[in-house]
Coordinates of C-alpha atoms and ligand atoms in Angstrom, one line a residue:
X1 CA 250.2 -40.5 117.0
X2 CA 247.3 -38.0 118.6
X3 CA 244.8 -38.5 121.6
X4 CA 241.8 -36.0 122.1
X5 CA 242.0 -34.4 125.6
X6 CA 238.7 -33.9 126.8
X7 CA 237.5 -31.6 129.9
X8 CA 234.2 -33.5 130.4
X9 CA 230.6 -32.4 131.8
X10 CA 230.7 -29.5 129.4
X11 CA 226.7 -28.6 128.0
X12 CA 226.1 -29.0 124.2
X13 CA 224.3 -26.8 122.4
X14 CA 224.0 -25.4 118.8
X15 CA 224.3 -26.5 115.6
X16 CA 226.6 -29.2 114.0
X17 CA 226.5 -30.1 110.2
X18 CA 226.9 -33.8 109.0
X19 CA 229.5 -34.6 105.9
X20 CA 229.0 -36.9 103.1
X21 CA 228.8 -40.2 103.7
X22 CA 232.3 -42.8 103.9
X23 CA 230.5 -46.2 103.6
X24 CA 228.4 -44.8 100.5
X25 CA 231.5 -43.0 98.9
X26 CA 234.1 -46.1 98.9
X27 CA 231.9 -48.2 97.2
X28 CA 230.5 -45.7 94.5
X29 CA 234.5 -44.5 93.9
X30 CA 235.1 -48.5 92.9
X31 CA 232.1 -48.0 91.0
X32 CA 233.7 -45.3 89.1
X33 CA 236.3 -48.3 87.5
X34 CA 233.5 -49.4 85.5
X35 CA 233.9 -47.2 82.9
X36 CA 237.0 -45.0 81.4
X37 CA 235.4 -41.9 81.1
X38 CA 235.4 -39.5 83.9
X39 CA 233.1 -39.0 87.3
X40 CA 232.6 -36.5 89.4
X41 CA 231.5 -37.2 92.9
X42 CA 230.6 -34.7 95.3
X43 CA 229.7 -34.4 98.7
X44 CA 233.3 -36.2 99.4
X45 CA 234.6 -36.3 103.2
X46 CA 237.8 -35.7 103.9
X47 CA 238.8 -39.0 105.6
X48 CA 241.8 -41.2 106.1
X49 CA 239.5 -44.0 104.3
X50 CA 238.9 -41.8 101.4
X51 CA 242.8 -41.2 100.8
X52 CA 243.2 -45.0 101.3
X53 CA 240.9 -45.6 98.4
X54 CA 242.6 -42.8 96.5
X55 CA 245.8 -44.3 96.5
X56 CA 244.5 -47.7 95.4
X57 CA 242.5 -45.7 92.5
X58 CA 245.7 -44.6 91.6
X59 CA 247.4 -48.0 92.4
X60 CA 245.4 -49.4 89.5
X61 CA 245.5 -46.8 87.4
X62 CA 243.2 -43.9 87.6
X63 CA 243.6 -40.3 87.6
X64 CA 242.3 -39.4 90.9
X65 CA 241.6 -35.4 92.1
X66 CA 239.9 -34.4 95.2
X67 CA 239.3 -30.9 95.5
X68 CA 236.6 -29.0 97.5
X69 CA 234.7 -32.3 98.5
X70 CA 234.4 -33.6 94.8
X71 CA 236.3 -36.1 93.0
X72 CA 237.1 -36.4 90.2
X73 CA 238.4 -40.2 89.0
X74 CA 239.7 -40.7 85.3
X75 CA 240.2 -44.6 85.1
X76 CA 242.4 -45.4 82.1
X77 CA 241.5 -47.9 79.4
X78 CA 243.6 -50.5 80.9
X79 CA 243.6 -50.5 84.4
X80 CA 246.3 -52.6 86.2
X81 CA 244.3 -55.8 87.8
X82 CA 246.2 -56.4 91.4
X83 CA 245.0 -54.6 94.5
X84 CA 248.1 -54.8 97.1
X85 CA 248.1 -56.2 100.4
X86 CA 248.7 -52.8 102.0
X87 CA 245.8 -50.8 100.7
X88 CA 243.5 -53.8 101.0
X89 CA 245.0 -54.6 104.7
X90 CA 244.1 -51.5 105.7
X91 CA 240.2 -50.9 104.6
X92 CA 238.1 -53.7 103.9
X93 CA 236.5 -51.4 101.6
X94 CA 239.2 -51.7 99.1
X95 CA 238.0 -55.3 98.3
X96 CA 235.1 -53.9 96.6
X97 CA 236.9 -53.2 93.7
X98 CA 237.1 -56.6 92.8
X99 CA 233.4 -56.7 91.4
X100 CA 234.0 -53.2 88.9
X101 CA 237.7 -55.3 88.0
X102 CA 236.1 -58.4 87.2
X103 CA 233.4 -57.0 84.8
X104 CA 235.5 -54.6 83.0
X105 CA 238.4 -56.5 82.5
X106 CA 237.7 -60.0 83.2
X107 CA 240.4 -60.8 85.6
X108 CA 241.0 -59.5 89.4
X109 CA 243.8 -60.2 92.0
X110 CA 242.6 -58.6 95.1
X111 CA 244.6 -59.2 98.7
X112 CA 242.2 -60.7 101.0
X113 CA 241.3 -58.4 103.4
X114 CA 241.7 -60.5 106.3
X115 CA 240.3 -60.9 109.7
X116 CA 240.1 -56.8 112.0
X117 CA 239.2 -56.2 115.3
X118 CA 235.5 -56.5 115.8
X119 CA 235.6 -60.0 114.7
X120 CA 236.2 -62.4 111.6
X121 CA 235.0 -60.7 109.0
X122 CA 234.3 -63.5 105.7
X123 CA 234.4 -62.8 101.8
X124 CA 232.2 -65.9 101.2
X125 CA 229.3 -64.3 100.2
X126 CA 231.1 -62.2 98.1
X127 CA 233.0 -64.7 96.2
X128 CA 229.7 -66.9 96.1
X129 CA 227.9 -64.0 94.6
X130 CA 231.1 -63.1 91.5
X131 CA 231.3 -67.4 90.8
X132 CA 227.2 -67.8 90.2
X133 CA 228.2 -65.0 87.4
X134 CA 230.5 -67.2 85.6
X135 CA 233.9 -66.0 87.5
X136 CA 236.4 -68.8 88.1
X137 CA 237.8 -68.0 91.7
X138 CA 240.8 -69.4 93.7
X139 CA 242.7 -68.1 96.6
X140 CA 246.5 -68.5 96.1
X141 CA 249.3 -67.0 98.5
X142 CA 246.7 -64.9 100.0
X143 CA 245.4 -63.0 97.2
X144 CA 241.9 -63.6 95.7
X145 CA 242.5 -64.3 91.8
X146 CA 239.0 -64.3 89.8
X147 CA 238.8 -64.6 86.5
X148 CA 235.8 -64.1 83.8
X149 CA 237.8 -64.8 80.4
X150 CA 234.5 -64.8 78.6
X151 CA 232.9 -62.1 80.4
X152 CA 230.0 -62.8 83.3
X153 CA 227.0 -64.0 82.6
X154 CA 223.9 -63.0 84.9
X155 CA 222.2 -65.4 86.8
X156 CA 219.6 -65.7 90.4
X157 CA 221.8 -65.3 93.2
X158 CA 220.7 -65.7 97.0
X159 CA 223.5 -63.6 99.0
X160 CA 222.3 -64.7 102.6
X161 CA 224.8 -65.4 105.2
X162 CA 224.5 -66.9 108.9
X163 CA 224.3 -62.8 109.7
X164 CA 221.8 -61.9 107.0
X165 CA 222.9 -59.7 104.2
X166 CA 225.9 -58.3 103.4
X167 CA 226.7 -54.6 102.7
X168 CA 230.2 -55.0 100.4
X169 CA 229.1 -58.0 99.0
X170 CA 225.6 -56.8 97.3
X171 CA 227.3 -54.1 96.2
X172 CA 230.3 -55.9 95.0
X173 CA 228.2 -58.7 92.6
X174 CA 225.6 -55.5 91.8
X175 CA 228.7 -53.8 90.4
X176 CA 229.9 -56.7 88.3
X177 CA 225.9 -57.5 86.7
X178 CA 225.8 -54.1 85.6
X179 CA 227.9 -55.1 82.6
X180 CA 227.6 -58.9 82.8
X181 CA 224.8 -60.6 79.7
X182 CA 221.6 -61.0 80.6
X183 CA 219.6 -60.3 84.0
X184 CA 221.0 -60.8 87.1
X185 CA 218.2 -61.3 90.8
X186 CA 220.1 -60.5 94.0
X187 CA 218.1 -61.8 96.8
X188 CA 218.3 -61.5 100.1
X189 CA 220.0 -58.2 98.9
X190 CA 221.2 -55.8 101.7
X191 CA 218.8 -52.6 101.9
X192 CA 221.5 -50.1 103.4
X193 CA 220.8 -46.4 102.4
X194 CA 224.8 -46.5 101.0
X195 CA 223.6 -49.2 98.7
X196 CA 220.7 -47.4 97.3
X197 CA 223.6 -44.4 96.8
X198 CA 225.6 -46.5 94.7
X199 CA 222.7 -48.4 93.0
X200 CA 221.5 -44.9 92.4
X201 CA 225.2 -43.8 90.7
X202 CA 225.2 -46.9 88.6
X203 CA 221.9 -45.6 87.2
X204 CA 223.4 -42.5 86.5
X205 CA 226.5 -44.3 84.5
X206 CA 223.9 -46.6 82.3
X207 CA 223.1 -49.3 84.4
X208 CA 219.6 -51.0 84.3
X209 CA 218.6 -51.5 88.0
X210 CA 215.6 -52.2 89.8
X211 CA 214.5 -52.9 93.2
X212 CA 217.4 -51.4 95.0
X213 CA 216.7 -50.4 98.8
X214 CA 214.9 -53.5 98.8
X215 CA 215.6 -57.3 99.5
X216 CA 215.6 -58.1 95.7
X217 CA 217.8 -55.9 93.2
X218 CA 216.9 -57.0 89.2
X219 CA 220.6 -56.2 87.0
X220 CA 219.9 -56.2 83.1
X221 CA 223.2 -56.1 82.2
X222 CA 224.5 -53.3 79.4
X223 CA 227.3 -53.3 77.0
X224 CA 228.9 -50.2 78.3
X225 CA 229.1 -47.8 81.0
X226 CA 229.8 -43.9 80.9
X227 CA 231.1 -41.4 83.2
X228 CA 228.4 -39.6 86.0
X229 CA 228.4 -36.9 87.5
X230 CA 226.9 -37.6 91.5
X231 CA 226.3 -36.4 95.5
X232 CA 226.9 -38.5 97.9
X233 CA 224.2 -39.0 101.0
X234 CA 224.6 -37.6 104.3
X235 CA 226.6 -40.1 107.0
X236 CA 224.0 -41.4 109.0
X237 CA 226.2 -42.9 111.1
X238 CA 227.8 -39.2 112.1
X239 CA 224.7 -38.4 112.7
X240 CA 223.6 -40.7 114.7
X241 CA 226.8 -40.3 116.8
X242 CA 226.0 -36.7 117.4
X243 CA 222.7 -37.6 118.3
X244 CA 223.5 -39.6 121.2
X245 CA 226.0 -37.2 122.1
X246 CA 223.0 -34.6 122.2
X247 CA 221.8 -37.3 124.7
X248 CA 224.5 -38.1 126.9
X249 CA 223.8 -35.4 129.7
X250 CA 221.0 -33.1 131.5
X251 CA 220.2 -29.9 129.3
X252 CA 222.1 -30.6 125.9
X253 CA 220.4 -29.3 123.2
X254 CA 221.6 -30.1 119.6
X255 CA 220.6 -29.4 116.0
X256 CA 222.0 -31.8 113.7
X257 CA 222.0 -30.5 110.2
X258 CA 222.1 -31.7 105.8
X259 CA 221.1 -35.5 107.7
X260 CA 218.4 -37.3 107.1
X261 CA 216.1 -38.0 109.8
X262 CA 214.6 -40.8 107.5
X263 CA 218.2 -43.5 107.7
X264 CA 218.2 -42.7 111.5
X265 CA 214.8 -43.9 112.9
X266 CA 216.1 -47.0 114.4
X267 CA 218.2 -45.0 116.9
X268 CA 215.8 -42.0 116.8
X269 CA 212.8 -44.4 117.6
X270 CA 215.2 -45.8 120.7
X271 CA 216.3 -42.2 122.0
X272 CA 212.5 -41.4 122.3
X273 CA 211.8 -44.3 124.1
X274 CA 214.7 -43.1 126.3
X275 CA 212.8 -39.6 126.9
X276 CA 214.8 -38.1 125.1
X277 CA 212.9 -34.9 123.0
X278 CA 213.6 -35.5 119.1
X279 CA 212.0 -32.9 116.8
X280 CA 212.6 -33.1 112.9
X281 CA 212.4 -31.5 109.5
X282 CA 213.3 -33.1 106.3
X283 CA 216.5 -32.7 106.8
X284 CA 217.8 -31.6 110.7
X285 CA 217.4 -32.9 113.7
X286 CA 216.9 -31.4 117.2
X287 CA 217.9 -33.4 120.1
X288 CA 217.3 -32.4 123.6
X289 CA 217.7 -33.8 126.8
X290 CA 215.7 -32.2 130.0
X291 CA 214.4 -34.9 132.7
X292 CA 215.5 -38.7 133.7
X293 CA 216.3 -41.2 131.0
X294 CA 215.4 -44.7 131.0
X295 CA 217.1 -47.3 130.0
X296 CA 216.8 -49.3 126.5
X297 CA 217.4 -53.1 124.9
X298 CA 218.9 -52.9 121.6
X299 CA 219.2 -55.5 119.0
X300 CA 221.5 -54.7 115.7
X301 CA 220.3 -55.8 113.1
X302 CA 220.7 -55.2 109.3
X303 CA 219.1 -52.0 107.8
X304 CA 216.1 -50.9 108.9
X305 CA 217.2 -52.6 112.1
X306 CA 219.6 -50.7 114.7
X307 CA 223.0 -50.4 113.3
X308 CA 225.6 -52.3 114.7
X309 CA 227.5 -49.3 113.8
X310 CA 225.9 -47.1 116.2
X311 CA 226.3 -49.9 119.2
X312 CA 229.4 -48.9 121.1
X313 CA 228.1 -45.1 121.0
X314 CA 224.9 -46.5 122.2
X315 CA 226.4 -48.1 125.0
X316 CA 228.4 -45.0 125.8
X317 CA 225.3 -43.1 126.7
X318 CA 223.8 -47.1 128.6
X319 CA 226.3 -46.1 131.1
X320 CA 224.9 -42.5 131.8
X321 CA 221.3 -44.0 132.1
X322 CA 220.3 -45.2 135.1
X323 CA 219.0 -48.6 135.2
X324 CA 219.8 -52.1 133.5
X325 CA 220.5 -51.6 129.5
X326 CA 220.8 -54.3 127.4
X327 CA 222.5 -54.1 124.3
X328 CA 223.1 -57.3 122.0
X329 CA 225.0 -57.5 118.8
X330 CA 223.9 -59.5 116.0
X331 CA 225.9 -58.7 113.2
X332 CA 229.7 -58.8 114.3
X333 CA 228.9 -60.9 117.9
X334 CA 232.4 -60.0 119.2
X335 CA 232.0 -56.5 118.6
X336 CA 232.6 -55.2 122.4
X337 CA 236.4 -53.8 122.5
X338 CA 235.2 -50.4 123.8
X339 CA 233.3 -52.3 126.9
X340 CA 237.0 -52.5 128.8
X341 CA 237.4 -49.0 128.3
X342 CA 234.2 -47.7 128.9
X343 CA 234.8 -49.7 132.4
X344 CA 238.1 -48.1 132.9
X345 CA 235.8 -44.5 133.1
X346 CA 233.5 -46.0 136.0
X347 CA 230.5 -47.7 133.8
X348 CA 229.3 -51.4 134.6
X349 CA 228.9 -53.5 132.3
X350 CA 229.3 -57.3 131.8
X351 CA 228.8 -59.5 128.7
X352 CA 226.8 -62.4 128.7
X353 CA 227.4 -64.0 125.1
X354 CA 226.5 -61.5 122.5
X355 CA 225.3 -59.3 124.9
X356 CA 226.2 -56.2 127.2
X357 CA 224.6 -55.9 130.3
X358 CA 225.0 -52.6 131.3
X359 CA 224.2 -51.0 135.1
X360 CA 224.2 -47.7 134.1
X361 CA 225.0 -44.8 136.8
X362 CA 224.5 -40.9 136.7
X363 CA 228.5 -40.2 135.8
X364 CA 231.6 -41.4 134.7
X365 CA 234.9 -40.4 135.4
X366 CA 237.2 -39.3 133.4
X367 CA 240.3 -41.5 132.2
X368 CA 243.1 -42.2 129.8
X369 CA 241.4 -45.1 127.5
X370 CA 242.8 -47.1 124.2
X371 CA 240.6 -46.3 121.0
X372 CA 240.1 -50.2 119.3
X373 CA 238.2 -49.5 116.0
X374 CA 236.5 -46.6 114.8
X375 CA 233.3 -46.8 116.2
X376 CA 234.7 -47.5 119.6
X377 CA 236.7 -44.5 119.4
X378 CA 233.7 -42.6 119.1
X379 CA 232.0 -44.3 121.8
X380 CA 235.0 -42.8 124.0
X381 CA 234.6 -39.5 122.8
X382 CA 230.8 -39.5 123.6
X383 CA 231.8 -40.8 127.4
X384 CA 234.4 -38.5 127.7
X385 CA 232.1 -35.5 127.0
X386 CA 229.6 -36.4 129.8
X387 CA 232.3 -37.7 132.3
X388 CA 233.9 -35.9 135.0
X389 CA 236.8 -34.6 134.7
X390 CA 239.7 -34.8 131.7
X391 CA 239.4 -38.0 129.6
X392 CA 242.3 -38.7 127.0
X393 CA 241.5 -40.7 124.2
X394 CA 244.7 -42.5 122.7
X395 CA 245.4 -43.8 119.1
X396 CA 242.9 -41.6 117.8
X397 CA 243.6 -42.2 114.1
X398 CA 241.1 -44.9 114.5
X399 CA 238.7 -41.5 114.7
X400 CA 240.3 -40.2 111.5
X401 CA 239.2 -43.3 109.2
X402 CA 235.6 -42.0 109.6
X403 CA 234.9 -38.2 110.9
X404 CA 235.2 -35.3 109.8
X405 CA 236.7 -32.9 112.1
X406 CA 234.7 -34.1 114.7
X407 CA 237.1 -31.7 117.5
X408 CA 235.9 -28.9 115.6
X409 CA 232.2 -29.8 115.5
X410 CA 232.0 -30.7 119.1
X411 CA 234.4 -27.3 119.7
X412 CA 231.7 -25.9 118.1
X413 CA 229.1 -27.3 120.3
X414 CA 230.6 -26.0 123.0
X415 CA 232.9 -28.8 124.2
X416 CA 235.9 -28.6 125.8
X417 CA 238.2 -30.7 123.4
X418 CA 241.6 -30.9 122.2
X419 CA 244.0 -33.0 119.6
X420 CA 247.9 -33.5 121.5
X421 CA 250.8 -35.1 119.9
X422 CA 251.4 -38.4 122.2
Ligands
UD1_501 C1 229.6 -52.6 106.0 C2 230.1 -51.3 106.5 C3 230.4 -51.4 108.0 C4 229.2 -52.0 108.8 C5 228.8 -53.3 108.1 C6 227.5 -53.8 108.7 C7 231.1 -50.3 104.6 C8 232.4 -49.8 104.0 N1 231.3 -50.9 105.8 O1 230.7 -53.6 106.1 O2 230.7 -50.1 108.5 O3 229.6 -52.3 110.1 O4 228.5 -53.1 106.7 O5 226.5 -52.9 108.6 O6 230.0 -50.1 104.1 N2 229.5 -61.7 106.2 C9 229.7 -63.0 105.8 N3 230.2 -63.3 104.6 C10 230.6 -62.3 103.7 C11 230.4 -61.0 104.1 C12 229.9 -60.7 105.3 O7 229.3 -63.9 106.6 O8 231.1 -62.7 102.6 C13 229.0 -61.4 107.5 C14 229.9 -60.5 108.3 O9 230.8 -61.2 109.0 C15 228.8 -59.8 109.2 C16 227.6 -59.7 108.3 O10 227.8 -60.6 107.3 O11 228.5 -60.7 110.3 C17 227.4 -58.3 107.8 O12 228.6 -57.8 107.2 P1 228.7 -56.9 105.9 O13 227.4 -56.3 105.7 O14 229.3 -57.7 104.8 O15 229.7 -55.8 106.4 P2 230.6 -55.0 105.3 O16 229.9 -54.8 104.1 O17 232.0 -55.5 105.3

């Protein structure tokens, strides 16, 4: 296993370059089942997630290639049906074949993904969504078995949960009405820019869809899909990250570049309020840091809201603002592993239900922390780059899931960072 070594209190400055995005990619690589002819998608990260999804691709059946950032995925005419336990276990992502499965071959037998660290994570909605298309679904020794022997029919679905919308799940049912009969209504639809990405690949391969980026998607459902060729987004979640590292300390001054400013302006709206100075094109973004921050309440919320993907790293630069923060989570309420650690480095903050309440002070200190989930390992990296001293960051594979040579961007950007063998 590896742990970034990090001499902290280093300046930032320069230029850093965002990949494509992971959470619009998984998704639109299921999406490439629907059909047997080939894709092409470009834009591809190289990630640990990606190569997860790879092998399950190939699992099932598909002639998968990634070279240069594009992939290219050659689904045979019959695909096998069963996604094991120990892709699925791994990524949640994986269950979002099931939807591309279902409508193509009528029959799916998908591993339930399970609970992960941030919290129970459900599959109601998702299973909900598939039955109101005509699937039959049971769950029998831990797999989910669905089954459309007659094909899926479309139908008005409402795909609110207790936490609003749901990314996978929109995108799992929009997947399957692209070939089910007749018009299919998601509402309460989730809005998220990785949806519109794959809405706007299923467009590409044939599929009728309206509305997508809003709350209500209309599906007319088509006989047959074809092969498309397509470029992923930007990750605005990398982004995002390295705009609050461009944050965390006194004279930082970063251009973040191929992101768009557009998928970030919850955070970018909040790092103003800070005082922090945000200038933007199309499609960079300069962050610069010169006087006092203040400190901020944040509320995630589903997109448009403040991602809940961007919270820990949030909190990471709460702790370098003087003042009381408060930062509350409202889509995955347990979502808070990194607050030990970021306590282990000198920050204080307490949790009052769903909430951090974080004292922030001038500086942290530098110290060996645990990296819980993938966004929490970021978190760390962002504190260790502003704290005193050398911060080690174990079990960074969590990091791997989800950035793209981030030591060589920050290198880049003038940090003092380095991957070691444990
Ligand atoms: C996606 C993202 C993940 C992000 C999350 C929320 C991908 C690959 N992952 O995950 O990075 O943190 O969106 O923005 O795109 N829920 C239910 N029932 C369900 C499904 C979800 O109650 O059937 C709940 C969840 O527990 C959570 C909320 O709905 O509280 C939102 O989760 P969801 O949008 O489904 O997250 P994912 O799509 O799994």
């Amino acid at each position: 296993m590896d742990k970034i070594v990090i001499q902290g209190a280093r300046r930032l400055k320069g230029e850093v370059e965002i990949s494509g995005a992971k959470n619009a990619t998984l998704p639109i690589m299921a999406a490439a089942l629907l059909t047997d002819e080939v894709s092409r998608i470009e834009g591809v990260p190289r990630l640990r997630d990606v190569q997860t999804m790879i092998r399950l691709l190939r699992v099932l059946g598909a002639k998968v290639d990634f070279s240069n950032g594009a992939l290219e995925i050659k689904p045979s005419r019959t695909l096998k049906t069963v996604a094991p336990y120990h892709l699925v276990s791994t990524m949640r992502a994986s269950f979002c074949v099931l939807g591309p499965l279902l409508a193509r071959l009528g029959r799916a037998d998908i591993s339930l993904p399970g609970g992960c660290v941030i919290g129970a994570r459900p599959i109601d909605l998702h299973l909900k969504g598939l039955a109101s298309l005509g699937a039959s679904i049971t769950i029998e020794h831990g797999f989910v078995k669905a089954r459309a022997n007659r094909g899926l029919k479309g139908e008005d679905i409402y795909l609110g949960g207790k936490f609003g919308s749901s990314v996978l799940a929109t995108a799992n049912v929009l997947m399957a009405a692209t070939l089910a009969k007749g018009v299919t209504y998601i509402e309460n639809a989730a809005c998220e820019p990785e949806l519109v990405d794959l809405a706007d690949f299923l467009v590409k391969m044939g599929a009728k869809i309206q509305g997508q980026g809003s709350h209500l998607i209309e599906i007319r459902g088509v006989q047959k899909l074809h092969g498309a060729k397509h470029r992923v987004i930007t990750d605005r979640i990398e982004a995002g990250t390295f705009m609050v590292a461009g944050a965390m300390q006194k004279s930082n001054d970063i251009t973040i570049r191929n992101c768009n400013p557009e998928h970030n302006h919850a955070l970018l709206d909040k790092l103003q309020e800070a005082g922090i100075r945000v200038r933007r094109t199309k499609s960079t973004v300069r962050i610069s840091r010169h006087g006092k921050l203040e400190p901020v309440d944040v509320t995630t919320l589903p997109y448009p809201g403040f991602p809940t993907d961007l919270q820990a790293q949030l909190m990471a630069l709460a702790s370098v603002t003087p003042g009381i923060s408060v930062i509350t989570e409202k889509i995955y309420p347990d979502r808070f592993m990194h607050v030990s650690e970021l306590n282990r480095m000198g920050a204080n903050i307490f949790l009052e239900g769903s909430s951090a309440i974080v004292h922030g002070k001038s500086r942290l200190s530098g110290a060996p922390v645990m990296a819980s989930d993938l966004r929490a390992s970021a978190a760390l990296v962002l504190a260790g780059l502003a704290a005193e001293d050398k911060t080690e960051v174990h079990r960074v594979y969590h990091l791997d899931r989800g950035y793209e040579n981030i030591e060589e961007k920050l290198l880049k950007l003038g940090a003092d960072i380095k991957r070691e063998r444990e």
